Coordinates of C-alpha atoms in Angstrom, one line a residue:
M1 CA 170.8 126.7 149.9
K2 CA 167.8 125.6 151.7
L3 CA 165.4 127.9 153.6
R4 CA 164.3 127.0 157.0
I5 CA 161.8 128.8 159.1
Q6 CA 162.7 128.6 162.8
D7 CA 159.7 129.0 165.1
E8 CA 160.7 130.9 168.3
L9 CA 157.4 130.2 170.1
E10 CA 157.8 129.2 173.7
A11 CA 155.3 126.9 175.4
S12 CA 154.9 129.0 178.5
A13 CA 153.5 132.5 179.2
L14 CA 152.8 133.5 175.7
V15 CA 152.1 137.2 175.0
P16 CA 151.2 138.8 171.7
S17 CA 154.8 139.8 170.9
D18 CA 156.0 136.2 171.5
L19 CA 153.3 134.8 169.2
L20 CA 154.8 136.6 166.2
C21 CA 158.5 136.1 166.8
Y22 CA 160.3 133.8 164.4
Q23 CA 163.4 133.9 162.2
L24 CA 164.4 132.9 158.7
E25 CA 167.7 131.2 158.5
K26 CA 170.0 130.1 155.6
V27 CA 171.2 126.6 156.2
P28 CA 174.1 125.5 154.0
E29 CA 173.8 122.0 152.5
A30 CA 177.4 121.3 153.5
P31 CA 178.6 123.9 156.0
T32 CA 182.3 124.4 156.0
S33 CA 182.6 126.3 159.3
T34 CA 180.7 126.7 162.6
N35 CA 180.2 130.4 162.0
S36 CA 177.9 130.2 159.0
P37 CA 176.2 133.6 158.5
Q38 CA 172.5 134.0 159.1
C39 CA 170.1 136.4 157.2
P40 CA 168.3 139.2 159.2
F41 CA 165.1 138.5 161.0
F42 CA 162.0 137.8 158.9
F43 CA 159.7 140.3 160.5
P44 CA 156.1 139.2 161.2
Q45 CA 154.7 142.2 159.4
M46 CA 156.4 141.1 156.2
L47 CA 154.8 137.7 156.2
T48 CA 151.4 139.1 157.2
Y49 CA 151.7 141.5 154.3
I50 CA 152.5 138.7 151.8
L51 CA 149.7 136.5 153.0
S52 CA 147.2 139.3 152.8
F53 CA 147.4 139.0 149.0
L54 CA 146.3 135.3 149.0
P55 CA 142.6 134.1 148.8
L56 CA 141.0 133.0 152.0
S57 CA 141.5 129.3 151.2
D58 CA 145.2 129.7 150.6
Q59 CA 145.6 131.7 153.8
K60 CA 144.0 128.7 155.7
E61 CA 146.6 126.4 154.1
A62 CA 149.4 128.7 154.9
S63 CA 148.3 128.7 158.6
L64 CA 149.1 125.0 158.8
V65 CA 152.9 125.5 158.1
S66 CA 153.7 126.4 161.7
R67 CA 152.4 128.2 164.7
A68 CA 154.2 131.3 163.5
W69 CA 152.6 131.1 160.1
C70 CA 149.3 130.5 161.7
C71 CA 149.6 133.8 163.7
A72 CA 150.7 135.6 160.6
A73 CA 147.7 134.3 158.6
Q74 CA 145.3 135.2 161.4
N75 CA 146.8 138.7 161.4
A76 CA 146.2 138.9 157.7
L77 CA 142.5 138.0 158.3
R78 CA 142.2 140.6 161.0
E79 CA 143.6 143.3 158.7
A80 CA 141.1 142.2 156.0
N81 CA 138.2 142.9 158.5
V82 CA 137.1 139.3 158.7
R83 CA 134.1 139.1 161.1
Y84 CA 134.3 136.4 163.8
N85 CA 130.9 134.9 164.8
I86 CA 130.9 134.0 168.5
P87 CA 128.0 132.0 170.0
V88 CA 127.1 133.3 173.4
S89 CA 127.9 130.5 175.9
S90 CA 130.4 129.7 178.6
A91 CA 132.3 127.5 176.1
S92 CA 133.2 130.7 174.1
L93 CA 135.1 132.3 176.9
P94 CA 138.5 130.8 176.1
T95 CA 138.0 131.7 172.4
I96 CA 137.3 135.3 173.4
K97 CA 140.5 135.4 175.4
S98 CA 142.4 134.0 172.5
L99 CA 141.0 136.5 170.1
G100 CA 141.9 139.3 172.5
L101 CA 145.6 138.2 172.4
R102 CA 145.5 138.6 168.6
G103 CA 143.8 142.0 168.8
I104 CA 140.7 141.0 166.7
C105 CA 138.7 144.1 165.9
C106 CA 135.5 142.7 164.3
I107 CA 133.1 140.3 166.0
S108 CA 129.4 139.3 166.0
L109 CA 127.6 137.8 169.0
T110 CA 124.8 135.3 168.4
N111 CA 122.1 133.9 170.7
L112 CA 122.5 136.9 173.0
D113 CA 119.9 137.2 175.8
G114 CA 119.6 138.4 179.3
S115 CA 120.9 135.2 181.0
P116 CA 123.9 135.2 183.4
A117 CA 125.9 133.4 180.7
S118 CA 125.3 136.2 178.2
H119 CA 126.3 138.7 180.9
Q120 CA 129.5 136.9 181.5
V121 CA 130.3 136.7 177.8
L122 CA 129.7 140.5 177.4
Q123 CA 132.0 141.2 180.3
S124 CA 134.7 138.9 178.8
V125 CA 134.3 140.7 175.4
A126 CA 134.7 144.1 177.1
Y127 CA 137.7 143.0 179.1
H128 CA 139.7 141.1 176.4
L129 CA 138.5 142.7 173.1
G130 CA 137.2 146.1 174.2
L131 CA 140.3 148.1 173.4
Y132 CA 140.6 146.6 169.9
L133 CA 137.0 146.4 168.8
Q134 CA 136.0 148.5 165.8
S135 CA 133.0 146.6 164.6
L136 CA 130.4 145.0 166.9
C137 CA 127.3 143.2 165.8
L138 CA 124.5 142.3 168.3
G139 CA 121.9 141.8 165.7
G140 CA 118.8 139.8 166.7
G141 CA 120.0 139.6 170.3
S142 CA 118.1 140.5 173.5
P143 CA 120.7 142.1 175.8
T144 CA 119.7 143.9 179.0
E145 CA 120.1 147.7 179.1
A146 CA 122.7 147.5 181.9
S147 CA 124.8 144.9 180.2
F148 CA 124.7 146.8 176.9
V149 CA 125.8 150.0 178.5
A150 CA 128.6 148.2 180.3
L151 CA 129.8 146.7 177.1
I152 CA 129.8 150.0 175.2
L153 CA 131.8 151.7 177.9
G154 CA 134.4 149.1 177.5
C155 CA 134.7 149.6 173.7
P156 CA 136.1 153.1 173.1
A157 CA 137.3 152.4 169.5
L158 CA 134.0 151.4 167.9
R159 CA 133.4 152.5 164.3
F160 CA 130.5 150.2 163.5
L161 CA 127.6 149.1 165.8
D162 CA 124.8 146.8 164.7
L163 CA 121.7 146.8 167.0
S164 CA 119.2 145.5 164.4
G165 CA 116.4 143.5 166.0
C166 CA 117.5 144.3 169.6
D167 CA 114.1 145.4 170.7
S168 CA 114.8 144.5 174.3
L169 CA 117.0 147.7 174.5
F170 CA 114.1 149.9 173.5
T171 CA 111.0 148.3 175.0
S172 CA 111.1 150.1 178.3
G173 CA 112.0 153.5 176.7
M174 CA 114.5 154.1 179.4
L175 CA 117.8 153.4 177.5
L176 CA 120.2 156.3 178.2
A177 CA 117.5 158.2 180.2
Q178 CA 120.1 159.1 182.8
P179 CA 122.1 162.2 181.7
K180 CA 125.3 160.9 183.4
T181 CA 125.0 157.5 181.7
A182 CA 124.4 159.2 178.3
Q183 CA 127.4 161.4 178.8
W184 CA 129.6 158.3 179.4
V185 CA 128.2 156.5 176.4
Q186 CA 128.7 159.6 174.2
Q187 CA 132.4 159.6 175.2
A188 CA 132.7 155.9 174.3
L189 CA 130.9 156.3 171.0
S190 CA 132.5 159.6 169.9
G191 CA 134.3 157.9 167.0
L192 CA 131.3 155.7 165.8
R193 CA 130.8 156.1 162.1
E194 CA 128.0 153.6 161.2
L195 CA 124.9 152.6 163.2
N196 CA 122.4 149.9 162.2
L197 CA 119.0 150.2 163.8
A198 CA 117.1 148.0 161.3
S199 CA 114.0 146.0 162.3
L200 CA 113.4 147.8 165.6
Q201 CA 109.6 147.7 166.3
D202 CA 109.9 149.6 169.6
L203 CA 112.1 152.4 168.5
T204 CA 110.5 155.8 169.2
D205 CA 111.4 159.4 168.6
L206 CA 112.5 159.8 172.2
S207 CA 114.8 156.7 172.3
F208 CA 116.2 157.5 168.8
N209 CA 117.1 161.1 169.9
R210 CA 118.8 159.9 173.0
L211 CA 120.9 157.4 171.1
S212 CA 121.7 159.6 168.1
S213 CA 122.9 162.4 170.5
C214 CA 125.6 160.0 171.7
V215 CA 127.0 159.5 168.2
P216 CA 128.1 163.0 167.0
S217 CA 130.4 161.6 164.2
L218 CA 127.8 159.4 162.6
E219 CA 128.1 159.0 158.8
R220 CA 126.0 156.0 158.0
L221 CA 122.5 155.2 159.4
A222 CA 120.3 152.2 158.7
L223 CA 116.6 152.2 159.7
A224 CA 115.4 149.5 157.4
Y225 CA 112.0 148.0 158.3
C226 CA 111.5 150.3 161.2
H227 CA 107.9 151.5 161.6
L228 CA 108.0 155.1 160.5
T229 CA 105.0 157.4 160.6
F230 CA 104.5 160.1 158.1
E231 CA 102.8 163.5 158.4
P232 CA 100.9 165.2 155.6
D233 CA 103.6 167.9 155.4
P234 CA 107.0 166.3 156.1
A235 CA 108.9 169.5 155.3
R236 CA 107.3 171.7 157.9
G237 CA 109.4 173.7 160.5
S238 CA 111.7 172.3 163.1
I239 CA 110.6 170.6 166.3
G240 CA 111.7 170.7 169.8
P241 CA 112.4 168.0 172.4
Q242 CA 108.9 168.3 173.7
D243 CA 107.5 167.3 170.4
S244 CA 109.4 164.0 170.3
S245 CA 107.0 161.1 170.5
P246 CA 107.5 158.5 173.3
S247 CA 105.4 155.9 171.4
Q248 CA 106.3 156.1 167.7
L249 CA 109.2 156.9 165.3
S250 CA 108.2 159.8 163.0
F251 CA 109.7 160.7 159.7
H252 CA 109.5 164.4 160.8
N253 CA 111.8 163.6 163.7
L254 CA 114.2 161.7 161.4
L255 CA 114.2 164.6 159.0
Q256 CA 115.2 166.9 161.8
F257 CA 118.2 164.6 162.6
V258 CA 119.2 164.6 158.9
K259 CA 119.2 168.4 158.8
E260 CA 121.4 168.5 161.9
Q261 CA 123.9 166.0 160.5
A262 CA 123.6 167.0 156.9
G263 CA 127.3 168.0 156.6
R264 CA 128.4 164.6 157.8
L265 CA 125.8 162.0 156.9
H266 CA 126.7 160.1 153.7
A267 CA 124.7 156.9 153.8
L268 CA 121.0 156.2 154.7
G269 CA 119.0 153.0 154.7
L270 CA 115.2 153.4 154.6
S271 CA 114.3 150.1 153.0
G272 CA 110.9 148.6 153.9
T273 CA 109.7 151.8 155.7
G274 CA 106.9 152.6 153.2
L275 CA 108.5 155.9 152.3
P276 CA 106.0 158.0 150.2
P277 CA 107.1 160.2 147.3
E278 CA 106.7 163.5 149.2
A279 CA 108.9 162.2 152.0
L280 CA 111.7 161.3 149.6
Q281 CA 111.5 164.7 148.0
A282 CA 111.7 166.4 151.4
L283 CA 114.7 164.2 152.2
G284 CA 116.5 165.0 149.0
Q285 CA 116.2 168.7 149.3
V286 CA 117.8 169.0 152.8
A287 CA 120.3 171.9 152.6
G288 CA 123.9 170.7 152.7
L289 CA 123.1 167.0 152.4
Q290 CA 125.3 165.1 150.0
L291 CA 124.4 161.4 150.2
Q292 CA 126.6 158.8 148.6
E293 CA 124.5 155.7 149.4
L294 CA 120.8 155.3 149.7
S295 CA 118.8 152.2 150.1
L296 CA 115.0 152.2 149.4
H297 CA 114.4 148.5 148.9
S298 CA 110.7 147.6 149.0
C299 CA 109.4 151.2 149.2
R300 CA 106.5 150.3 146.9
D301 CA 104.8 153.7 147.0
L302 CA 107.7 155.5 145.4
S303 CA 106.9 157.1 142.0
T304 CA 109.1 157.8 138.9
E305 CA 108.7 161.5 139.5
A306 CA 110.1 161.2 143.1
V307 CA 113.1 159.2 141.9
A308 CA 113.7 161.8 139.1
A309 CA 113.6 164.6 141.7
L310 CA 116.0 162.7 143.9
C311 CA 118.5 162.2 141.1
H312 CA 118.5 166.0 140.5
Q313 CA 118.8 166.8 144.2
Q314 CA 121.5 164.2 145.1
P315 CA 123.8 163.8 142.0
G316 CA 126.7 162.6 144.0
L317 CA 125.1 159.2 144.8
T318 CA 127.4 156.2 144.2
S319 CA 125.1 153.5 145.4
L320 CA 121.3 153.3 144.9
D321 CA 119.0 150.4 145.9
L322 CA 115.5 150.5 144.3
R323 CA 114.8 146.7 144.6
G324 CA 111.1 145.9 144.8
C325 CA 109.9 149.5 144.2
S326 CA 107.2 148.0 142.0
E327 CA 105.7 151.3 140.7
L328 CA 108.9 152.4 139.0
A329 CA 109.1 152.0 135.2
D330 CA 111.4 153.0 132.3
G331 CA 111.2 156.7 133.3
A332 CA 113.0 156.0 136.6
L333 CA 115.8 154.1 134.8
L334 CA 116.2 157.0 132.4
A335 CA 116.4 159.6 135.2
V336 CA 119.0 157.5 137.1
S337 CA 121.1 157.1 134.0
R338 CA 121.0 160.8 133.2
G339 CA 121.3 162.3 136.8
L340 CA 123.6 159.9 138.7
R341 CA 126.8 159.6 136.5
R342 CA 129.0 158.6 139.5
L343 CA 127.0 155.4 140.4
W344 CA 129.1 152.4 141.3
H345 CA 126.3 150.1 142.4
L346 CA 122.7 150.1 141.1
S347 CA 120.0 147.6 142.1
L348 CA 116.8 147.4 140.1
R349 CA 115.8 143.9 141.1
K350 CA 112.1 143.0 140.7
L351 CA 111.2 146.1 138.7
Q352 CA 109.0 144.2 136.4
Q353 CA 107.9 147.2 134.3
L354 CA 111.4 147.8 133.0
T355 CA 112.0 147.0 129.4
D356 CA 114.9 146.9 127.0
A357 CA 113.8 150.2 125.4
R358 CA 115.5 152.2 128.1
C359 CA 118.5 149.9 128.9
S360 CA 120.5 151.8 126.3
A361 CA 120.5 154.8 128.7
L362 CA 122.7 152.8 131.1
G363 CA 125.6 153.5 128.8
G364 CA 126.0 156.9 130.4
L365 CA 127.0 155.3 133.7
R366 CA 130.7 154.9 132.9
E367 CA 131.8 154.1 136.5
L368 CA 129.2 151.4 137.2
H369 CA 130.8 148.3 138.7
S370 CA 127.7 146.4 140.0
L371 CA 124.3 146.1 138.4
D372 CA 121.4 144.0 139.7
M373 CA 118.4 143.5 137.3
A374 CA 117.3 140.1 138.5
E375 CA 113.5 139.3 138.1
C376 CA 113.1 142.0 135.5
C377 CA 111.1 139.7 133.3
L378 CA 111.1 142.0 130.2
V379 CA 114.8 142.5 130.0
R380 CA 116.6 140.3 127.5
G381 CA 120.2 141.4 128.1
R382 CA 121.4 142.1 124.5
E383 CA 120.5 145.8 124.5
L384 CA 121.9 146.2 128.0
A385 CA 125.2 144.7 127.0
Q386 CA 125.5 146.8 123.8
A387 CA 124.6 149.9 125.8
L388 CA 127.4 149.3 128.3
G389 CA 129.7 148.1 125.5
L390 CA 132.8 150.2 125.0
V391 CA 133.3 153.3 127.1
C392 CA 135.7 155.8 125.6
G393 CA 137.3 153.1 123.5
A394 CA 137.9 150.8 126.5
P395 CA 135.8 147.9 127.9
H396 CA 133.1 148.9 130.5
P397 CA 134.3 148.4 134.1
L398 CA 131.2 146.5 135.1
A399 CA 132.3 143.5 137.2
S400 CA 129.0 142.1 138.6
L401 CA 125.8 141.6 136.7
S402 CA 122.7 139.8 137.9
L403 CA 120.0 138.7 135.4
A404 CA 118.7 135.9 137.5
Y405 CA 115.0 135.0 137.0
C406 CA 114.9 137.0 133.8
S407 CA 112.5 134.8 131.8
S408 CA 113.1 136.7 128.6
L409 CA 116.9 136.1 128.5
K410 CA 117.7 133.7 125.7
T411 CA 121.4 134.4 124.9
V412 CA 124.5 135.7 126.8
Q413 CA 126.8 136.0 123.8
A414 CA 126.4 139.8 123.7
I415 CA 127.2 140.0 127.4
C416 CA 130.4 138.0 126.9
T417 CA 131.4 140.1 123.9
Y418 CA 130.9 143.6 125.3
L419 CA 131.4 143.2 129.1
T420 CA 134.9 141.6 129.1
H421 CA 135.6 142.7 132.7
L422 CA 132.6 140.8 134.1
S423 CA 133.6 138.5 136.9
V424 CA 130.3 137.7 138.5
P425 CA 127.4 137.0 136.0
R426 CA 124.4 135.6 137.8
L427 CA 122.1 133.7 135.4
A428 CA 120.2 131.4 137.8
W429 CA 116.6 130.4 136.8
C430 CA 116.9 131.9 133.3
K431 CA 114.7 129.0 132.0
E432 CA 114.7 130.2 128.4
L433 CA 118.5 130.1 128.1
R434 CA 119.4 127.3 125.7
D435 CA 122.6 125.7 124.3
R436 CA 122.5 128.0 121.3
G437 CA 122.2 131.1 123.5
L438 CA 125.1 130.0 125.7
L439 CA 127.3 129.1 122.7
G440 CA 126.3 132.0 120.5
L441 CA 124.4 132.2 117.3
G442 CA 126.1 132.4 113.9
Q443 CA 129.5 131.2 115.1
P444 CA 131.3 128.7 112.9
S445 CA 132.3 126.7 115.9
P446 CA 131.4 126.8 119.6
A447 CA 133.8 128.8 121.7
P448 CA 134.4 128.9 125.5
L449 CA 133.4 131.9 127.5
T450 CA 135.7 134.8 126.7
L451 CA 135.5 136.5 130.1
Q452 CA 139.1 136.4 131.3
T453 CA 138.1 137.8 134.7
L454 CA 135.3 135.3 135.4
Q455 CA 135.3 134.2 139.1
D456 CA 131.7 133.2 139.9
L457 CA 129.1 131.5 137.6
D458 CA 125.6 130.5 138.7
L459 CA 123.6 128.5 136.2
T460 CA 121.1 127.1 138.7
A461 CA 117.8 125.9 137.1
C462 CA 118.8 126.9 133.6
S463 CA 116.9 123.7 132.8
K464 CA 117.3 123.8 129.0
L465 CA 121.1 123.6 129.1
T466 CA 122.7 120.3 128.2
D467 CA 126.1 118.7 128.0
A468 CA 126.4 120.0 124.4
S469 CA 127.0 123.5 125.6
L470 CA 128.3 123.0 129.1
T471 CA 131.2 120.8 128.0
K472 CA 132.4 123.4 125.4
V473 CA 131.6 126.6 127.3
L474 CA 132.9 125.8 130.8
Q475 CA 136.6 126.2 129.9
V476 CA 137.5 128.9 132.4
P477 CA 140.7 128.1 134.3
Q478 CA 140.4 131.0 136.7
L479 CA 136.8 130.3 137.8
R480 CA 136.4 129.9 141.6
R481 CA 132.7 129.3 142.2
L482 CA 130.3 127.3 140.1
S483 CA 126.7 126.3 140.6
L484 CA 125.1 123.6 138.4
S485 CA 122.1 122.8 140.5
L486 CA 118.8 121.8 139.0
L487 CA 120.1 121.0 135.5
P488 CA 118.1 117.9 134.5
A489 CA 120.0 117.3 131.2
L490 CA 123.5 117.5 132.8
T491 CA 125.1 114.0 133.0
D492 CA 128.2 112.7 134.7
K493 CA 130.1 113.2 131.4
G494 CA 129.2 116.9 131.3
L495 CA 130.1 117.3 135.0
L496 CA 133.5 115.8 134.6
A497 CA 134.2 117.9 131.5
A498 CA 133.2 121.1 133.4
A499 CA 135.5 120.1 136.3
R500 CA 138.5 119.6 133.9
G501 CA 137.8 122.9 132.2
C502 CA 137.6 124.8 135.5
P503 CA 140.5 123.3 137.6
S504 CA 140.6 126.3 140.0
V505 CA 137.0 125.9 141.3
E506 CA 136.8 126.2 145.1
R507 CA 133.1 126.0 145.5
L508 CA 130.9 123.6 143.5
V509 CA 127.2 123.2 144.1
L510 CA 125.1 120.4 142.6
S511 CA 122.3 120.4 145.2
L512 CA 118.7 119.7 144.5
Q513 CA 119.6 117.7 141.3
P514 CA 116.7 115.9 139.8
P515 CA 117.1 112.2 138.9
Q516 CA 118.4 111.6 135.4
R517 CA 116.6 109.4 132.9
R518 CA 118.0 106.8 130.6
R519 CA 116.1 105.9 127.4
L520 CA 115.8 102.1 126.9
G521 CA 116.2 100.6 123.5
P522 CA 113.6 98.3 121.9
G523 CA 113.2 95.1 123.7
S524 CA 115.1 96.3 126.8
R525 CA 113.8 95.4 130.2
L526 CA 113.4 97.7 133.1
P527 CA 115.4 96.9 136.2
A528 CA 113.3 95.4 139.0
E529 CA 113.5 98.6 141.1
A530 CA 112.4 100.8 138.2
A531 CA 109.6 98.6 136.9
A532 CA 107.0 100.8 138.5
P533 CA 108.6 104.2 138.8
Q534 CA 107.0 106.9 140.9
P535 CA 106.9 110.6 140.3
V536 CA 109.7 112.6 141.9
Q537 CA 108.9 116.0 143.4
V538 CA 111.6 118.4 144.6
Q539 CA 110.6 121.5 146.5
S540 CA 112.9 124.4 145.9
A541 CA 113.9 127.0 148.5
R542 CA 111.5 129.5 146.9
G543 CA 108.6 127.1 147.4
A544 CA 108.1 126.2 143.7
G545 CA 107.3 122.6 143.0
L546 CA 109.6 121.1 140.4
G547 CA 108.4 117.8 139.1
W548 CA 110.1 115.2 136.9
G549 CA 107.6 112.4 136.5
P550 CA 108.1 109.0 134.9
V551 CA 108.1 108.7 131.2
Q552 CA 107.0 105.7 129.3
G553 CA 110.0 103.6 128.1
Q554 CA 112.4 105.4 130.5
A555 CA 113.9 104.5 133.8
L556 CA 115.1 106.7 136.6
T557 CA 118.8 106.4 137.4
Q558 CA 120.7 107.6 140.4
W559 CA 122.7 110.8 139.6
P560 CA 125.5 111.8 140.0
P561 CA 127.2 108.5 140.4
C562 CA 129.3 108.1 143.5
G563 CA 132.5 107.7 141.4
T564 CA 131.8 111.0 139.6
L565 CA 132.2 112.9 142.8
G566 CA 135.7 111.6 143.5
S567 CA 136.7 112.2 139.9
T568 CA 135.5 115.8 140.1
G569 CA 137.6 116.3 143.2
Q570 CA 140.6 114.9 141.5
A571 CA 140.2 117.4 138.6
C572 CA 139.6 120.4 140.8
K573 CA 142.6 120.4 143.1
Q574 CA 141.6 123.6 144.9
L575 CA 138.1 122.4 145.7
R576 CA 137.1 123.5 149.3
M577 CA 133.3 123.3 149.3
V578 CA 130.9 120.8 147.6
G579 CA 127.1 121.0 147.8
V580 CA 125.3 117.7 147.0
A581 CA 122.3 118.1 149.2
M582 CA 119.3 115.9 148.1
C583 CA 121.3 114.3 145.2
P584 CA 119.8 110.8 145.1
G585 CA 122.9 109.2 143.6
I586 CA 125.2 110.2 146.5
S587 CA 125.3 108.1 149.6
M588 CA 126.9 109.0 153.0
A589 CA 129.4 106.2 152.4
S590 CA 130.6 107.9 149.2
I591 CA 130.8 111.2 151.1
R592 CA 133.1 109.7 153.7
R593 CA 135.3 108.2 151.0
F594 CA 135.4 111.5 149.2
Q595 CA 136.4 113.4 152.4
A596 CA 139.1 110.8 153.2
Q597 CA 140.6 111.1 149.7
L598 CA 140.4 114.9 149.7
P599 CA 140.9 116.2 153.3
E600 CA 141.4 119.7 152.0
V601 CA 137.7 119.9 151.2
T602 CA 136.5 121.6 154.5
C603 CA 132.7 121.7 153.8
V604 CA 130.4 119.2 152.2
Q605 CA 126.7 120.0 152.2
S606 CA 125.1 116.6 152.1
R607 CA 121.6 116.8 153.7
F608 CA 118.9 114.3 152.6
M609 CA 121.3 111.9 150.8
G610 CA 120.4 108.9 148.8
G611 CA 116.9 110.1 147.8
A612 CA 115.5 110.5 151.3
E613 CA 111.8 111.3 151.4
L614 CA 111.7 115.0 152.3
T615 CA 108.1 114.9 153.7
L616 CA 109.3 112.2 156.2
T617 CA 112.8 113.7 156.9
L618 CA 111.5 117.2 157.6

């Protein structure tokens, strides 16, 4: 028997039900009668359900089978809450209409302003998508108050609204000033659960109170990098409407809102607001408040004592972000480990006073799935891995661990031994990580990484790694994303070995590679173009100058060779994205040949090819 999918799409007057109507038929190889039986209809929901289990790249391939499969794949993306970024222009109007036919529920509008074209796009969104929209992002835009209100009134099913950076809505202070308009907006936003008001410089107590009164079901609020003012006594009595400031956003006013919504509010983002220790303590002791997520990124005045009090007051926290709280030390880590046993996500990035001495306390966090300790320069990783080790006789569930920029990290063998469920280890810029540390000390023979769930590996700028370790360690068939940028000792031989050992890689980044050097034997002559080599300077995204100057008796060669790129693509059949920006050995002609040979590669980052001079190109 052969299976044939018969597409029932018609070319005229398509409606959503027509777009998903197709049939699976059994076609005999040698039919014996004209009344051959057919199997029942292959329902669209069934195919959508099957495709929902596939990775995004495989869903894209499945969408090429037929128009019916394309619609099923798009429905699978919609059910996975994929966000569609729509640029605001008249050219986007047909796209918005098409998305409306598919019932897309999550969009982001970019380049939004007060122009007639933006107004037309907002009207189209409200008309075609309004009934379906559950998530709407206007971040960074400048809509007018009237067009914003009209859009909100057309989206009664919203659950998430992002107004970050939309200062144009709050500059005049008149948003929702009319009671009748506020009543209509409250009806439209009655089901809103999450509101993002980050980076609003013109947000005041008055405008915040008007907007927050329209979202009675709010559970998650973000005010990151808003200008909050703090009183000497943030825990003093309640305030009335007459006390709301028309010119500033006060923590006292925010605290009053938290008290009113304490039974419903579960997540709060106050990153970059300069929250002082006494304000954090006042927040933590609000009666009835049971926070699950709290973000305090870059609140540099927070003390260890304030964090310890928070852990005692809010023991139900599952996500805590303390990145950049530079005053915190080992005592804060100990308090978190003892008081927040339900944590799933913990970010301690850039806490440079943390040491290995207290990492052993993290063993008490038995439900931790994600840990970020990047830029903790005193953390070496071994004690951390041993502490997380075995939990009740089973491997620790930690899946994501970031130790990027940890200058003291020299070996990852303990991490691979104890954290066997790790799928995303981030080791970028660990400049002391050498071949022996990657392979493991004391082993009779080098062994590949033992992480069976490894999906993403970033070794960017681990400059002391060479082919000796990479060719032996990178034997991970299930690896999907690999970054080998800024590895001066990596050759085309090592790259090909890594590609063969990781055949499932979908994203490969080799960008910002420095030129390789080839040592010349006695009596060898330099090529004419290398007779007087010049220093090569590469400027990284973080602004650090990385120089590989000429060495006596050596010549600069172009790396990676053009042929290596094609061979890598042949070894990694699932490759979809390649980053070779600023690689001097790759020319645009080789990029075109590579794309012609591997059309399934949908993205090639190839800026500044062939060793272009950045100072001139930029």
